[in-house]
Amino acid sequence: MERSDRADILVDIARSIYGAVVAAGKVHIQKENFKKYSVFLEKTAIFLRELSKFKVQNLDSFDNAIANLKLEIKSAKHVSAECSKRNIIYLLLSCRRITKEIEKSTNNIGRVMSIFSSGTLEVSSETNDRILNLCKDMENTRYLVPAVEEEILQKIETGIEERNVDSSYASDLLNGICGYIGISNENEELKTVLESFKGEIDCLESRAEALWMEQIILLLGKADIVMTPKEKKTKYFTKRDSLGSQQLEPLLSFYCPITGDVMLDPVETSSGQTFEREAIEKWLGEGKSFCPLTKTSLSKSSLRSNRRLRESIEEWRKRNTMISIASMKSEIQSSDEIEQLNALKKLREYCITSELHREWIVMEDYIPILTSLLSVKSSEFRVHSLAILYSLAKDGDDNKDRIANVNHSIKYIVRSLARKVDESVLALQLLLELSKSRFDGLIGSEHGCILLLVTLVSSDDTRASEYAKKILDNLAYLDQNVVQMAGAKYFEPLLQRLCEGPTSMQVIMAETLAEIELTDHNKLCLSRDGVLKPLLNMLHHSDIDVKNAAVKALQNLSGVAQNGLQLIKEGAKDPLFELLFNHTLSFPDIRENVAKTIMHLAFSTTTQDAFKDQISLLESKDDDVFKLFSLISLTEPDMQLTLLLTFQALCKSSSGSAVRTNLRQISAVKVLIQLWEVEDLALRENAVKLFHYLIQDGDHSTFSEHTNKKCISTLVTIIRNPTNEEELSAAVGIISRLPRDPQTSQNLLELGALEAIVDCLTCRSNHASDKKGIIENATECLCRFTVPSNLECQRKVAESGIIPDLVSLLASGTSCTKQNVAVTLKQLSENTSKLTFREKKGLFFSFCFKSPETKCPLHCGICTIESSFCLLEANAVRPLLLVMDESDTGARESALDAILTLVVDGENLKHGSKILDEAGVVPKIIKTLDSSSSSMQEKALGALQQIFRLVEFRTKYGKSAEMFLVEITQRGSSRAKSLAAQILVQVGVLQEQSTFF
């Protein structure tokens, strides 16, 4: 034989091995063993291909190795082919033989391959070492029968040995086989596999093996699962009818001489006596080494199981149990509750004892009787019925179907969920079993079922919580159930479908999120659990239905600020704006939903978190502001309202200043003023409110041309007939911020704005806290109507009788209101001196009359509130003094300004200082020297400088002011230092010639 021919032989054998490898990969038992076997075969084939390149040294040795290798490979192919084609149950039962065969094949191939490394071929030392290592591994390899297969074989051997095992033992064994080999235990499929197994037996050459397999067939044939329900029923009633109706008393031989009870596991002693195994072992364990009856010597090792007696006892028990189960039906249906309850308890015990008993109970048609008891009033009856039904439901889908579809059972099981814990848990266990079979939504559609289950998920009882969650998971196979769960605020199945389901399912889930009522807590939890990401992904889908569903869901979820900020961070704005400006959409309401979602995002930017992280929606882009605002003129009222609310929020956001500037630059005010004329009051209100935001910055140049007489007239009309307090507050606020030029002021007076503002203050309700914005803005308006240069306007304010109301606000108003009132009183007081009526006589009086005989102690003439706006006549000094104790710096400083109008150079200095002293103002002014506001310090210093011109006040208060004055000379502003130094000179602390300060 030529070298090339020998090389081809090695290659051919290698190819043949690959056939065995493929066959081994198709084996469904001993997968780990055959995987290991395949690896060895594959390595052998690789080496053979490699060896084909080397020269033969010993022809006889080579030819001998080839011949042996061909035989072993043929055997390997046979083993692999047989195990990949034959009946799987037969292969399982032959596992020990198969294990030995593949072990022998592996060892033999290893021994044959070692020949090639012993001088047969001229191989390199490295190749030679690798071959030797492989051969050593193969020769020493051992395969073990898989533990599960060994366990099944042992159960079969036990069953055959004991001969009289019952159907439940055979059924358990067959179920275990089906589970392991991966076939269904449904009747038809199992029968097919078993018939194929029987065919294998007919082909067996070994008579011993055939007899063994026939015994296995007889054992497995006892399993009820191989029979049809009809066959089972026929078999049962044939046997039951043959027994009669009377139970048999146990034979004397059934009783244990020690315990006196019927035995469970009888054992026979060497003396021929029979005892219960547990009883005699206990006897011997107590050190008694003799038979209790014969007194002969006895040891534990001499005990032998009495199988015949045990089988007789078991048969007696089965007979009596069958008769008992059949007879209890009348007891459960009797009118005697005690008899009924005892029968139920006994039936429950039978269920626990054996699967066979449960099967007999079903055969006797107890299910309708038990389900009817679920509606009775007695909790004990319901508990036992639920427990029995649960035991029956665990035995198969047929039983579950019977339970679910009789006597409205689901309705009554659901009712038990809301009862005491023990009953509730049993109902949950039963529902859990039923939910494993899908009854076309029967469970989920039962009224209140899903809501109760969701409630029980949060139960303190861990069993109830666990069962309820599992049931909900099982029910989640139906969309309608998932929707109900979401409505009950159980979102886990919905989120899973939204994240992982197909597009059609995502749409259903998104629409559900859009329609259900969600609390802020729900929305936050959904966001935390990842709901936003899939919805945002849906916005990018090409299908408009998908986009629409996502938008509606986002509209609902974005109503809470944290979610809105999260959506902004994740880039929701761009796809939303793209939809908003798409005028070709087929859905008429999608743009409105988008607008509402954007509105929610805008509101979220007004929160502290947004300001802290500097999160904005429009990023101050002019084009975004312009495009969004332009829609107000192009859309319907509902959309217009949404956009107005959006811009109000944007004006209050961290980028609000830029947004307001942009809106003024694009002449948004013109559009807003036009909306003041519409009939839609909500639209008018929000146009007024947005205008109020835009005017607050004082950039009058961008809107002054639009605030003409018509605009003012409309504002006054709104103030006279507001939609609500918010609109009134905004309208009054606009007037307070209008340009303070003479023409605007004249227009306001002519059109009755002053009277309208006064009415806002004098007609306010007792609920001042609800109207604080109105009062604040109205009092700010009065500041513009009381500027000292417009005496005519001041007179109108005073004549309106509003000054006493203003003074009362110094005690009851907000800090802002108090500041505005103080400014108004200060401006009025500045003209009091010139308005005081003085008699034209040569005499100078230091007091004016409060009646024709009394003069004002300060202004030395006749003063009234209406004619001279006198603060003393208005009793405003004390209230202003109290405002100086406010924490708000603006209110304190304005109050100080108003008070200081009473201290002026000239003839009023002495009188004013005395009045302030009597009111306790001077100590407050001195205390103000400690203010952190340099402006207030300087004003207080200026007042003290004047008051201290008078010796009596310098003497009285100089010492108390000294410490503050020295402090100011060290740390105050330059002007404050100078004033403080001058006062220190006044009080004699510094010499007048000092230029140190």
mmCIF file of N, CA, C and O in Angstrom, residues 59 88-89 91 242 273 300 354 363 369 382 441 536 627 740 775 846 907:
data_model
loop_
_atom_site.group_PDB
_atom_site.id
_atom_site.type_symbol
_atom_site.label_atom_id
_atom_site.label_comp_id
_atom_site.label_asym_id
_atom_site.label_seq_id
_atom_site.Cartn_x
_atom_site.Cartn_y
_atom_site.Cartn_z
ATOM 1 N N LEU A 59 4.921 -0.671 9.075
ATOM 2 C CA LEU A 59 3.718 -0.957 8.283
ATOM 3 C C LEU A 59 2.778 -1.906 9.014
ATOM 4 O O LEU A 59 1.552 -1.711 9.017
ATOM 5 N N ILE A 88 -37.164 7.652 23.034
ATOM 6 C CA ILE A 88 -36.452 8.353 24.097
ATOM 7 C C ILE A 88 -36.676 7.713 25.468
ATOM 8 O O ILE A 88 -35.783 7.715 26.320
ATOM 9 N N ILE A 89 -37.860 7.122 25.695
ATOM 10 C CA ILE A 89 -38.082 6.440 26.973
ATOM 11 C C ILE A 89 -37.212 5.190 27.050
ATOM 12 O O ILE A 89 -36.606 4.892 28.103
ATOM 13 N N LEU A 91 -34.359 4.797 25.591
ATOM 14 C CA LEU A 91 -32.984 5.247 25.819
ATOM 15 C C LEU A 91 -32.765 5.639 27.284
ATOM 16 O O LEU A 91 -31.714 5.364 27.862
ATOM 17 N N SER A 242 -68.799 -2.083 42.627
ATOM 18 C CA SER A 242 -68.591 -3.476 43.037
ATOM 19 C C SER A 242 -68.354 -3.611 44.538
ATOM 20 O O SER A 242 -68.386 -4.718 45.086
ATOM 21 N N GLN A 273 -44.119 -12.940 64.636
ATOM 22 C CA GLN A 273 -45.069 -11.916 65.075
ATOM 23 C C GLN A 273 -44.947 -10.670 64.184
ATOM 24 O O GLN A 273 -43.877 -10.378 63.649
ATOM 25 N N LYS A 300 -33.029 -5.607 65.915
ATOM 26 C CA LYS A 300 -33.575 -4.761 64.842
ATOM 27 C C LYS A 300 -33.237 -5.334 63.471
ATOM 28 O O LYS A 300 -34.029 -5.222 62.525
ATOM 29 N N SER A 354 -53.933 12.074 49.656
ATOM 30 C CA SER A 354 -53.530 11.411 48.413
ATOM 31 C C SER A 354 -54.123 12.095 47.188
ATOM 32 O O SER A 354 -55.266 12.579 47.215
ATOM 33 N N MET A 363 -64.387 12.733 40.574
ATOM 34 C CA MET A 363 -65.259 11.750 39.923
ATOM 35 C C MET A 363 -66.668 11.784 40.514
ATOM 36 O O MET A 363 -67.662 11.618 39.813
ATOM 37 N N ILE A 369 -70.837 21.216 44.291
ATOM 38 C CA ILE A 369 -71.294 21.329 45.678
ATOM 39 C C ILE A 369 -70.389 22.271 46.457
ATOM 40 O O ILE A 369 -70.855 23.147 47.203
ATOM 41 N N ARG A 382 -66.817 28.276 54.158
ATOM 42 C CA ARG A 382 -66.103 28.835 52.990
ATOM 43 C C ARG A 382 -64.627 28.447 53.035
ATOM 44 O O ARG A 382 -64.023 28.109 52.004
ATOM 45 N N GLY A 441 -60.165 35.770 30.199
ATOM 46 C CA GLY A 441 -60.397 36.969 31.002
ATOM 47 C C GLY A 441 -61.444 36.800 32.077
ATOM 48 O O GLY A 441 -61.908 37.791 32.651
ATOM 49 N N LEU A 536 -40.716 58.783 24.944
ATOM 50 C CA LEU A 536 -39.930 59.698 24.114
ATOM 51 C C LEU A 536 -39.489 59.012 22.822
ATOM 52 O O LEU A 536 -39.464 59.640 21.748
ATOM 53 N N LYS A 627 -41.623 81.844 17.154
ATOM 54 C CA LYS A 627 -42.438 80.806 16.520
ATOM 55 C C LYS A 627 -43.569 80.374 17.443
ATOM 56 O O LYS A 627 -44.715 80.195 17.008
ATOM 57 N N ARG A 740 -44.615 106.871 33.763
ATOM 58 C CA ARG A 740 -45.104 107.931 34.646
ATOM 59 C C ARG A 740 -44.946 109.308 34.009
ATOM 60 O O ARG A 740 -44.654 110.290 34.682
ATOM 61 N N ILE A 775 -54.149 94.353 46.592
ATOM 62 C CA ILE A 775 -53.833 95.480 47.485
ATOM 63 C C ILE A 775 -52.416 95.985 47.240
ATOM 64 O O ILE A 775 -52.173 97.197 47.202
ATOM 65 N N SER A 846 -47.634 128.715 67.216
ATOM 66 C CA SER A 846 -46.897 127.456 67.048
ATOM 67 C C SER A 846 -47.827 126.250 66.964
ATOM 68 O O SER A 846 -47.379 125.139 66.836
ATOM 69 N N GLU A 907 -38.631 126.604 60.677
ATOM 70 C CA GLU A 907 -39.527 126.745 61.809
ATOM 71 C C GLU A 907 -40.117 125.412 62.292
ATOM 72 O O GLU A 907 -40.512 125.286 63.441
#
